[in-house]
Amino acid sequence: MPIGTKSSLRDYLIKQLPSATAFINTDFKVVHASDQWIDTFNFSATEVFGSTIFDLFGSPNKSWRRILQSCFKGQPTEIDPSTYVDHNNDQIWIQWQNIPWYDENENVIGAIIQAEEVTQSVNNQLELEKLRTCHNSSDDHPTDAKTAEGEILLKTLIDNLPLNVFIKDLDSKKVLVNKSECEYLGVEHPEELLGKSDFDLYDREVAQISRDEDLQVMRSLTPILGRETANKKKDGKTTTFLTSKIPLIGEDGAVKGLVGISLDISDLKQKEEELRDLINVTSLQNKKLINFAHIISHNLRSHAANFAMLLDFFVNERDTVEKNRLTGMLIEASDNLLETLENLNEVVAINANTNLNKKPVYLTKTVAKVVQSLSAFLKTNNAKITNDISEDVQVNVIPAYLESILMNFITNGVKYKEPSRDPILKLSAIAENGNIVLSISDNGLGIDLKKYGDKLFGMYKTFHHHKDARGIGLYITKNQIEAMGGRVTAQSTVGKGTTFKIYFNGKN
Amino acid sequence: MEKINSIYIVDDDPITVFGIRKILDNIVKCENIDAFGNGKLALESIIKALEEASEIPEVIFLDINMPIMDGWQFLQEFIKLPLKEKVRINIITSSIDSVDRENWEFYKTQTHHLVTFINKPLRSEELIKITKSA
């Protein structure tokens, strides 16, 4: 093509434009077009020139016409991408630029229309849009949303229950633990417990019991509900739980593991134990009281009976000498009653002073003191005392009671001596379970404990012919020992001797 | 007045022994009334009498609470003795313990001797009824 004239040069340049570009006059007729334009829209060169833009692109588009008209007034406008079906019947996306076409005098003589194929970028955009829509729609999906919400609710619930909750797999390894369980086992994060079995966390014996329970639950598919279990951690700390284990069945109907729920009842358990101790102490005291009431009623009754009988005689007696004799007997009966009352009073006083004024004393010092005060009595009876108590042994006692107890056992040991030999008493002390045990052995008459064992420490029980035997000493001694929280036992062989063991309570 | 050959009083309380003796003086004719401070002494005396084929008591007044050998222990040993004679044993006690009454009910069925149970204080009207051969 010759490029001689100005217009032919312009035509040539337009033809070579890399973009699909058309020049239309104000009648919308195509004046120039690039090859790219003709190619893009698959026009024939002959039909393009002289046809209106609306002829070429089908029915006149009102909004496009308006846009082009405003373009003729100097207003460039871009039109959003729209579709165009090309000769291959493929849908392509075109972005239109409408620019005013000026002549050398700056008069608008038409419009320059540039078409840019943007199919690829539109498709990308659409793809993205689609994805976003997809994503949004999944959020909006009603069941999915509910599941998520439900999960949060469940987790909040499980973590805030005042119960230890755990799920174990078939190997009894933890696959879920809640906050309480973590706190109980002293870890911060559940991850530290997951995959661990009871053998990793608890004392072996306890872990074995737990594993056996797990197997039972998973095999029988029968839950264990509210069973009291004692758990012992590796550090030896014991906790009592009320535990339920429920088999966990998977969607396929096969057992997957178990759900465990434990309630810590250690505090309750301890209170229960304290209560039981209290009941034991109370019932023991009650028994003592009944026993004492019995002693009182019996002893007072015998005196009352004597008074009644003697008075009956006295009233019916005419003989003065006999009357005087009866008066003497009445006085004796009265003295007996007073003595009994004094004894009973002493016992009441001992039991009322329980644990009062207890203080530590050196046992051997008190023994020496008592032996010293009995020296005349011991000498008269040729008695020998061996004190093997170590000097540093201390006992927590009411000092006056300790003296009275030692006095009673030592005088008894001498008083009930075997006539054929001189009395020998041996005192020794050992520590046993935090208590001090004082042993007092004699080589005296001994006593048949099979016969008298249950009466040995009873009131007004005497077992030997002895003018001074009143049957009150051992009863009072026993009361004094028990009032200080201790106890006393006896061993004896008739003809060989007796050993009393006094257990002093180590606690205050 | 009832005539009895031998009576034992087994009681460690001298006032009771005195009282029983005094009442018996007025209600029976008996040459041999012996008192024992505990069951063991009384039992030994009966065994001795058996060995010597001398007099066995026809009536025994028996206290329960005594040292060395109490009333029940005495009774336990006594019913084992090979005695053909039927002896009357009157348990005299100030005890109102139901255990003592149960013991009495038990021993009654264990022997051919007559065992009675009477609570103190003693009255001569009551003693008359129980001071006779079984």
XYZ file of C-alpha atoms in Angstrom:
642
model
C 0.000 0.000 0.000
C 1.361 3.405 -0.994
C 1.892 5.746 1.923
C 1.842 9.015 0.042
C -0.963 11.009 1.593
C -1.605 12.028 5.168
C -4.867 10.133 5.268
C -3.407 6.967 3.899
C -0.678 7.096 6.567
C -3.347 7.525 9.204
C -5.313 4.621 7.759
C -2.190 2.482 7.810
C -1.350 3.319 11.416
C -4.908 2.600 12.570
C -4.839 -0.701 10.702
C -1.664 -1.695 12.586
C -2.959 -0.816 16.092
C -2.275 -3.726 18.441
C -5.657 -3.324 20.079
C -9.086 -3.898 18.560
C -9.967 -0.294 17.730
C -12.711 1.215 15.602
C -13.343 4.887 14.663
C -16.960 5.812 14.164
C -18.452 9.078 12.963
C -21.304 10.806 14.691
C -23.704 8.690 12.643
C -22.277 5.614 14.464
C -20.846 4.379 11.170
C -17.415 2.735 11.221
C -14.838 4.892 9.432
C -11.625 3.140 10.445
C -10.877 -0.162 12.151
C -7.710 -1.998 13.125
C -7.024 -5.429 11.734
C -7.145 -6.660 15.305
C -10.724 -5.341 15.515
C -11.832 -7.170 12.397
C -10.033 -10.272 13.557
C -11.366 -10.209 17.119
C -14.953 -9.944 16.011
C -14.447 -12.000 12.885
C -15.861 -9.352 10.563
C -15.174 -9.174 6.826
C -13.340 -5.963 5.843
C -16.048 -5.116 3.355
C -18.963 -5.291 5.761
C -17.227 -3.266 8.525
C -16.697 0.024 6.852
C -19.831 2.092 6.408
C -21.957 -0.081 8.730
C -23.145 1.399 11.981
C -21.747 -0.073 15.173
C -25.209 -1.282 16.012
C -25.491 -3.099 12.657
C -22.294 -4.959 13.515
C -23.162 -5.888 17.099
C -26.830 -6.697 16.692
C -29.839 -4.800 17.981
C -29.078 -1.180 18.991
C -28.155 -1.015 22.592
C -29.837 1.993 24.163
C -27.335 2.517 26.902
C -24.437 2.161 24.448
C -26.044 4.685 22.150
C -26.356 7.083 25.045
C -22.778 6.487 26.085
C -21.556 7.149 22.560
C -23.687 10.272 22.306
C -22.143 11.631 25.534
C -18.808 10.626 24.072
C -19.555 12.843 21.060
C -19.962 15.641 23.598
C -16.424 15.021 24.861
C -17.142 12.529 27.684
C -15.054 9.349 27.581
C -16.775 6.326 29.139
C -15.691 2.862 29.976
C -18.230 0.111 29.817
C -17.992 -2.851 32.198
C -17.026 -6.115 30.585
C -19.819 -7.774 28.665
C -20.030 -11.011 26.799
C -19.685 -11.592 23.151
C -20.107 -14.891 21.348
C -17.290 -15.261 18.825
C -17.227 -17.251 15.563
C -16.233 -20.397 17.400
C -19.388 -20.014 19.448
C -17.135 -19.340 22.446
C -18.263 -16.761 24.916
C -15.662 -14.079 25.352
C -15.555 -11.081 27.688
C -14.927 -7.624 26.242
C -14.180 -4.392 27.994
C -15.167 -1.326 25.967
C -13.444 2.059 26.009
C -15.306 4.923 24.357
C -13.129 7.953 23.713
C -14.115 11.165 21.869
C -12.525 11.509 18.401
C -11.206 14.998 17.825
C -10.041 16.652 14.556
C -7.154 19.056 14.364
C -9.443 21.844 15.620
C -10.435 20.002 18.683
C -13.922 19.311 17.353
C -15.468 15.970 18.104
C -16.022 14.235 14.837
C -16.896 10.815 16.266
C -15.737 8.241 18.826
C -12.871 5.810 19.130
C -14.048 2.473 20.441
C -11.441 0.154 21.877
C -12.381 -3.423 22.722
C -10.141 -5.368 25.029
C -10.676 -9.017 25.508
C -10.627 -9.632 29.263
C -12.016 -13.183 29.276
C -9.087 -14.595 31.251
C -9.169 -12.005 34.003
C -12.968 -12.065 34.181
C -12.902 -15.832 34.432
C -10.322 -15.624 37.233
C -12.458 -13.078 38.965
C -15.506 -15.262 38.521
C -13.637 -18.276 39.859
C -12.635 -16.304 42.912
C -16.137 -15.016 43.332
C -17.448 -18.523 43.033
C -15.009 -19.728 45.687
C -15.939 -16.893 47.993
C -19.604 -17.616 47.462
C -18.913 -21.272 48.108
C -17.083 -20.436 51.300
C -19.726 -18.014 52.428
C -22.437 -20.487 51.683
C -20.629 -23.133 53.779
C -20.628 -20.712 56.737
C -24.271 -20.142 56.190
C -24.989 -23.849 56.060
C -27.413 -24.355 58.995
C -26.306 -27.859 60.243
C -22.580 -27.108 60.044
C -23.040 -23.954 62.057
C -25.015 -25.791 64.672
C -22.364 -28.498 64.981
C -19.641 -25.932 65.576
C -21.732 -24.121 68.129
C -22.622 -27.393 69.791
C -18.971 -28.338 70.021
C -18.087 -25.092 71.761
C -20.985 -25.513 74.133
C -19.967 -29.081 74.918
C -16.342 -28.109 75.520
C -17.368 -25.241 77.795
C -19.657 -27.569 79.668
C -17.130 -30.385 80.061
C -14.338 -28.030 81.118
C -16.423 -26.282 83.725
C -18.036 -29.313 85.307
C -16.844 -29.887 88.866
C -16.128 -33.439 87.749
C -13.143 -35.158 86.234
C -14.153 -36.190 82.727
C -12.016 -38.370 80.464
C -12.361 -40.546 77.421
C -10.159 -43.583 77.025
C -9.485 -45.715 73.973
C -9.482 -49.520 73.870
C -5.984 -49.569 75.401
C -7.233 -47.389 78.272
C -5.151 -44.513 76.975
C -6.628 -41.092 77.426
C -7.941 -39.433 74.279
C -9.802 -36.607 75.982
C -9.491 -34.996 79.390
C -11.241 -31.962 80.806
C -9.860 -29.128 82.916
C -10.678 -30.767 86.265
C -8.795 -33.908 85.267
C -5.808 -31.778 84.221
C -5.888 -29.893 87.511
C -6.186 -33.115 89.493
C -3.166 -34.592 87.708
C -1.280 -31.316 87.984
C -0.748 -30.561 84.305
C -1.490 -27.354 82.431
C -2.527 -28.699 79.044
C -4.639 -31.702 78.150
C -1.988 -32.659 75.578
C 0.283 -33.683 78.435
C -2.175 -36.434 79.383
C -3.350 -37.614 76.004
C -2.027 -41.027 75.067
C -1.175 -41.840 78.678
C -2.633 -44.780 80.584
C -3.402 -45.112 84.292
C -0.129 -46.985 84.668
C 1.705 -43.808 83.654
C -0.190 -41.687 86.152
C -1.126 -43.771 89.178
C 0.222 -46.261 91.637
C 0.549 -49.680 89.954
C -2.005 -51.488 92.074
C -4.612 -48.778 91.591
C -3.904 -48.637 87.853
C -4.432 -52.385 87.546
C -7.809 -52.177 89.285
C -8.807 -49.332 86.974
C -7.670 -51.213 83.866
C -9.672 -54.278 84.946
C -12.742 -52.076 85.350
C -12.166 -50.540 81.902
C -11.943 -53.969 80.298
C -15.067 -55.115 82.080
C -17.009 -52.061 80.887
C -15.780 -52.369 77.300
C -16.339 -56.119 77.102
C -19.734 -56.292 78.739
C -20.885 -52.908 77.383
C -22.409 -52.396 80.825
C -21.542 -49.137 82.539
C -20.144 -48.911 86.048
C -22.110 -46.218 87.823
C -21.157 -44.302 90.971
C -18.569 -46.756 92.242
C -16.410 -45.616 95.141
C -12.782 -45.888 94.113
C -9.571 -44.936 95.868
C -7.019 -43.406 93.547
C -3.397 -43.196 94.497
C -1.092 -40.973 92.506
C 2.559 -41.741 92.019
C 3.424 -39.258 94.766
C 1.344 -41.375 97.182
C -1.508 -38.894 97.521
C -4.810 -40.715 97.834
C -8.129 -39.402 96.590
C -11.516 -41.027 96.920
C -13.725 -40.774 93.857
C -17.243 -41.675 92.948
C -16.555 -43.002 89.466
C -18.767 -43.894 86.521
C -17.451 -45.553 83.378
C -19.673 -45.733 80.346
C -18.814 -47.703 77.200
C -18.267 -45.521 74.124
C -19.786 -46.993 70.963
C -18.628 -45.790 67.518
C -20.863 -45.079 64.501
C -20.168 -48.580 63.211
C -21.624 -50.040 66.418
C -18.275 -51.301 67.700
C -16.919 -50.277 71.118
C -14.285 -47.547 70.816
C -13.434 -46.960 74.420
C -15.161 -45.472 77.409
C -16.260 -42.215 78.928
C -15.254 -41.748 82.548
C -16.739 -39.338 85.062
C -15.258 -39.015 88.545
C -16.422 -36.939 91.485
C -13.820 -36.212 94.160
C -15.415 -37.154 97.499
C -12.244 -37.137 99.603
C -13.528 -34.327 101.815
C -16.813 -36.129 102.379
C -14.931 -39.315 103.035
C -12.734 -37.645 105.618
C -15.735 -36.090 107.316
C -17.400 -39.489 107.345
C -14.347 -40.982 108.999
C -14.196 -38.213 111.583
C -17.848 -38.786 112.273
C -17.268 -42.495 112.678
C -14.405 -41.836 115.094
C -16.644 -39.503 117.016
C -19.368 -42.137 117.152
C -16.853 -44.693 118.394
C -15.604 -42.368 121.113
C -19.135 -41.431 122.084
C -20.405 -44.986 122.197
C -17.354 -45.981 124.223
C -18.059 -43.185 126.671
C -21.703 -44.111 126.719
C -20.792 -47.682 127.518
C -18.556 -46.473 130.312
C -21.353 -44.298 131.645
C -23.832 -47.152 131.618
C -21.286 -49.351 133.315
C -20.691 -46.684 135.904
C -24.385 -46.096 136.474
C -24.659 -49.814 136.985
C -21.870 -49.840 139.543
C -23.478 -46.939 141.382
C -26.926 -48.461 141.453
C -25.548 -51.811 142.546
C -23.298 -50.485 145.259
C -25.794 -48.038 146.647
C -28.519 -50.626 146.512
C -26.621 -53.086 148.690
C -26.121 -50.406 151.347
C -29.745 -49.319 151.144
C -30.801 -52.950 151.566
C -28.641 -53.255 154.677
C -30.125 -50.097 156.156
C -33.641 -51.321 155.501
C -32.930 -54.678 157.079
C -31.177 -53.267 160.167
C -33.894 -50.654 160.737
C -36.507 -53.354 160.445
C -34.701 -55.278 163.207
C -34.228 -52.144 165.268
C -37.886 -51.189 165.244
C -38.989 -54.635 166.330
C -36.261 -55.130 168.947
C -37.141 -54.773 172.656
C -33.901 -55.919 174.197
C -31.656 -52.903 174.990
C -28.386 -54.776 174.543
C -29.499 -56.040 171.159
C -30.671 -52.515 170.247
C -27.202 -51.156 171.026
C -25.663 -53.845 168.891
C -27.977 -52.914 166.016
C -27.043 -49.247 166.427
C -23.382 -50.227 166.054
C -24.218 -52.102 162.875
C -26.126 -49.133 161.513
C -23.096 -46.910 162.078
C -20.934 -49.484 160.282
C -23.395 -49.569 157.386
C -23.338 -45.788 157.248
C -19.511 -45.749 157.187
C -19.523 -48.301 154.377
C -21.921 -46.170 152.389
C -19.757 -43.082 152.858
C -16.658 -44.956 151.758
C -18.415 -46.214 148.673
C -19.560 -42.697 147.849
C -16.002 -41.424 148.251
C -14.715 -44.080 145.882
C -17.381 -43.283 143.336
C -16.627 -39.610 143.697
C -12.977 -40.262 142.971
C -13.871 -42.138 139.795
C -16.184 -39.338 138.655
C -13.435 -36.800 139.289
C -10.968 -38.817 137.217
C -13.342 -39.082 134.287
C -14.253 -35.400 134.514
C -10.566 -34.401 134.325
C -9.973 -36.114 131.005
C -6.920 -34.685 129.258
C -6.729 -31.812 131.690
C -3.312 -30.508 132.685
C -1.403 -33.169 130.823
C 2.290 -32.407 130.632
C 5.475 -34.255 129.782
C 7.331 -35.769 132.716
C 10.373 -38.009 132.979
C 8.999 -41.432 133.802
C 12.015 -42.636 135.739
C 11.948 -39.543 137.985
C 8.360 -40.197 139.028
C 9.169 -43.867 139.633
C 12.046 -42.855 141.925
C 9.763 -40.460 143.780
C 7.084 -43.123 144.362
C 9.626 -45.762 145.399
C 11.090 -43.254 147.858
C 7.700 -42.552 149.424
C 7.046 -46.301 149.735
C 10.503 -47.083 151.164
C 9.252 -48.097 154.617
C 6.577 -50.388 153.178
C 9.078 -51.937 150.737
C 11.643 -52.486 153.473
C 9.119 -54.205 155.766
C 8.249 -56.614 152.944
C 11.862 -57.158 151.838
C 10.811 -55.967 148.380
C 13.290 -55.217 145.617
C 12.521 -52.795 142.785
C 14.508 -52.795 139.528
C 14.077 -49.685 137.451
C 15.285 -50.304 133.879
C 13.583 -47.258 132.398
C 15.971 -45.137 130.369
C 16.440 -41.693 131.883
C 15.297 -39.770 128.816
C 11.881 -41.464 128.504
C 9.137 -38.874 128.747
C 5.407 -39.433 129.002
C 2.531 -37.009 128.551
C 0.475 -37.396 131.712
C -1.408 -35.806 134.551
C 1.461 -36.060 137.090
C -0.759 -36.864 140.081
C -2.377 -39.738 138.158
C 0.976 -41.167 137.138
C 2.075 -41.197 140.794
C -1.185 -42.823 141.856
C -0.902 -45.450 139.107
C 2.700 -46.327 139.958
C 1.873 -46.389 143.666
C -1.009 -48.792 143.080
C 0.856 -51.219 140.820
C 3.920 -51.287 143.103
C 1.930 -51.809 146.320
C -0.221 -54.472 144.585
C 2.894 -56.299 143.380
C 4.211 -56.399 146.928
C 0.892 -56.969 148.689
C 0.036 -60.026 146.595
C 3.452 -61.612 146.893
C 4.035 -65.317 146.806
C 4.605 -66.097 150.542
C 7.584 -68.354 149.869
C 9.729 -65.653 148.224
C 10.637 -62.006 148.604
C 8.848 -59.743 146.139
C 10.844 -58.469 143.127
C 9.362 -55.828 140.803
C 10.845 -54.905 137.428
C 9.951 -51.710 135.606
C 10.894 -51.038 131.983
C 9.666 -48.862 129.134
C 9.773 -49.040 125.332
C 8.468 -46.854 122.526
C 5.850 -48.522 120.342
C 3.931 -46.818 117.502
C 4.606 -43.403 118.994
C 3.372 -44.480 122.425
C 5.409 -45.259 125.523
C 4.683 -48.688 126.973
C 5.556 -49.135 130.627
C 5.879 -52.729 131.863
C 5.615 -53.595 135.542
C 6.377 -57.238 136.331
C 6.161 -58.935 139.704
C 6.962 -62.440 140.961
C 3.843 -62.598 143.094
C 0.819 -64.868 143.337
C -0.366 -64.304 139.795
C -3.981 -64.460 138.800
C -6.027 -66.835 136.657
C -6.982 -64.485 133.858
C -9.134 -67.137 132.179
C -11.364 -67.006 135.202
C -11.021 -63.397 136.236
C -9.735 -61.616 133.151
C -12.945 -59.710 132.507
C -13.188 -58.685 136.142
C -9.586 -57.803 136.870
C -10.114 -54.072 136.498
C -13.730 -54.102 137.712
C -14.932 -52.202 140.741
C -15.118 -54.070 144.052
C -13.538 -57.147 142.562
C -10.953 -58.857 144.711
C -9.182 -62.038 143.878
C -7.006 -62.934 146.806
C -7.473 -63.396 150.538
C -6.007 -60.192 151.780
C -7.243 -58.072 154.610
C -6.627 -54.814 152.723
C -8.157 -55.898 149.425
C -10.937 -53.451 148.660
C -11.356 -54.068 144.957
C -11.047 -50.402 144.144
C -7.336 -49.864 143.327
C -7.169 -51.380 139.843
C -10.536 -49.903 138.937
C -9.319 -46.399 139.754
C -5.949 -47.029 138.114
C -7.641 -48.136 134.907
C -9.874 -45.054 134.949
C -6.862 -42.803 135.450
C -4.968 -44.408 132.563
C -7.966 -44.160 130.249
C -8.651 -40.577 131.290
C -5.178 -39.748 129.937
C -5.967 -41.462 126.636
C -4.012 -44.638 127.440
C -4.879 -48.251 128.126
C -3.704 -51.114 130.302
C -3.321 -54.850 129.746
C -2.342 -57.716 132.016
C -0.525 -61.002 131.595
C -0.282 -63.447 134.455
C 0.643 -66.967 135.439
C -0.695 -68.309 138.701
C 2.168 -68.883 141.138
C 4.732 -67.077 138.964
C 3.693 -63.467 138.733
C 1.932 -60.765 136.795
C 2.983 -58.212 134.175
C 0.949 -55.072 133.629
C 1.549 -53.024 130.499
C 0.534 -49.391 130.551
C 0.261 -47.659 127.162
C 0.696 -43.900 127.440
C -0.829 -42.002 124.576
C 1.915 -40.067 122.805
C -0.505 -37.380 121.609
C -1.831 -34.550 123.693
C -40.765 -74.299 163.833
C -38.964 -75.871 160.885
C -35.988 -78.020 161.796
C -32.929 -78.049 159.549
C -29.652 -79.846 160.165
C -27.212 -77.568 158.353
C -27.386 -74.118 156.731
C -24.563 -72.270 154.831
C -24.477 -68.516 154.413
C -22.072 -67.574 151.589
C -21.641 -63.789 151.615
C -18.705 -61.401 152.059
C -20.824 -58.685 153.739
C -20.827 -59.128 157.534
C -24.009 -57.066 157.940
C -25.943 -59.334 155.596
C -24.552 -62.405 157.347
C -25.596 -60.899 160.673
C -29.086 -60.157 159.327
C -29.639 -63.638 157.938
C -28.457 -65.248 161.159
C -30.748 -63.005 163.194
C -33.816 -63.828 161.142
C -32.998 -67.539 161.057
C -32.776 -67.589 164.883
C -36.437 -66.724 165.006
C -37.781 -68.911 162.231
C -35.896 -72.241 162.254
C -34.322 -74.701 164.574
C -30.810 -75.287 163.280
C -27.669 -76.381 165.153
C -25.207 -75.718 162.350
C -25.337 -72.358 160.640
C -21.977 -71.664 158.955
C -20.918 -68.486 157.151
C -18.281 -68.223 154.374
C -16.743 -65.033 152.958
C -16.656 -66.345 149.391
C -17.698 -69.235 147.180
C -14.346 -70.972 147.323
C -14.404 -71.381 151.108
C -17.934 -72.764 151.014
C -17.122 -75.165 148.195
C -14.023 -76.469 149.992
C -16.111 -77.075 153.091
C -18.731 -79.044 151.131
C -16.069 -81.133 149.370
C -14.496 -81.878 152.753
C -17.883 -82.902 154.140
C -18.428 -85.175 151.131
C -15.034 -86.822 151.675
C -15.670 -87.289 155.365
C -19.257 -88.355 154.689
C -20.400 -85.741 157.165
C -23.322 -83.364 156.914
C -24.051 -81.543 153.659
C -26.003 -78.238 154.006
C -29.719 -78.547 153.266
C -30.119 -74.820 152.571
C -27.503 -72.409 151.132
C -27.923 -68.619 151.131
C -25.727 -67.457 148.271
C -24.518 -63.958 147.460
C -23.487 -63.198 143.884
C -20.770 -60.529 144.106
C -17.928 -61.914 146.168
C -14.148 -61.973 145.834
C -12.093 -65.023 144.793
C -15.102 -67.055 143.696
C -18.438 -65.386 143.134
C -21.916 -66.874 143.431
C -22.150 -68.062 139.826
C -18.728 -69.668 139.862
C -19.668 -71.420 143.086
C -22.916 -72.668 141.558
C -21.112 -73.920 138.489
C -18.790 -76.029 140.648
C -21.465 -77.049 143.115
C -23.783 -78.660 140.555
C -20.900 -80.859 139.396
C -20.586 -82.426 142.861
C -21.899 -85.989 143.169
C -24.735 -85.094 145.552
C -27.768 -87.342 145.716
C -29.563 -85.029 148.145
C -31.591 -82.203 146.743
C -30.163 -78.954 148.147
C -32.034 -75.651 148.276
C -29.890 -72.756 147.091
C -31.331 -69.306 147.735
C -29.578 -66.615 145.774
C -29.735 -63.434 147.858
C -28.657 -60.309 146.050
C -29.056 -56.588 145.868
C -28.367 -56.824 142.143
C -31.123 -55.696 139.827
C -29.013 -56.576 136.791
C -31.072 -58.550 134.294
C -27.959 -60.606 133.481
C -28.069 -62.042 136.995
C -31.697 -63.047 136.547
C -30.871 -64.678 133.196
C -28.013 -66.582 134.852
C -30.416 -67.821 137.485
C -32.920 -68.975 134.835
C -30.068 -70.876 133.187
C -28.649 -72.586 136.271
C -32.133 -73.608 137.432
C -32.443 -75.902 134.433
C -28.910 -77.322 134.813
C -29.391 -79.123 138.105
C -31.689 -81.294 140.183
C -31.113 -78.892 143.126
C -33.679 -76.207 143.873
C -32.411 -72.733 143.019
C -34.391 -69.625 144.016
C -33.653 -65.951 143.480
C -34.511 -63.234 145.976
C -33.690 -59.540 146.096
C -32.516 -57.692 149.193
C -33.530 -56.265 151.596
C -34.334 -59.411 153.506
C -37.621 -59.706 155.425
C -38.365 -62.539 157.820
C -41.730 -63.269 156.155
C -39.915 -64.012 152.925
C -37.107 -65.932 154.561
C -39.607 -68.284 156.268
C -40.886 -69.389 152.851
C -37.440 -70.260 151.515
C -35.820 -71.736 154.603
C -36.918 -75.356 154.333
C -35.669 -78.559 152.833
C -35.973 -78.745 149.087
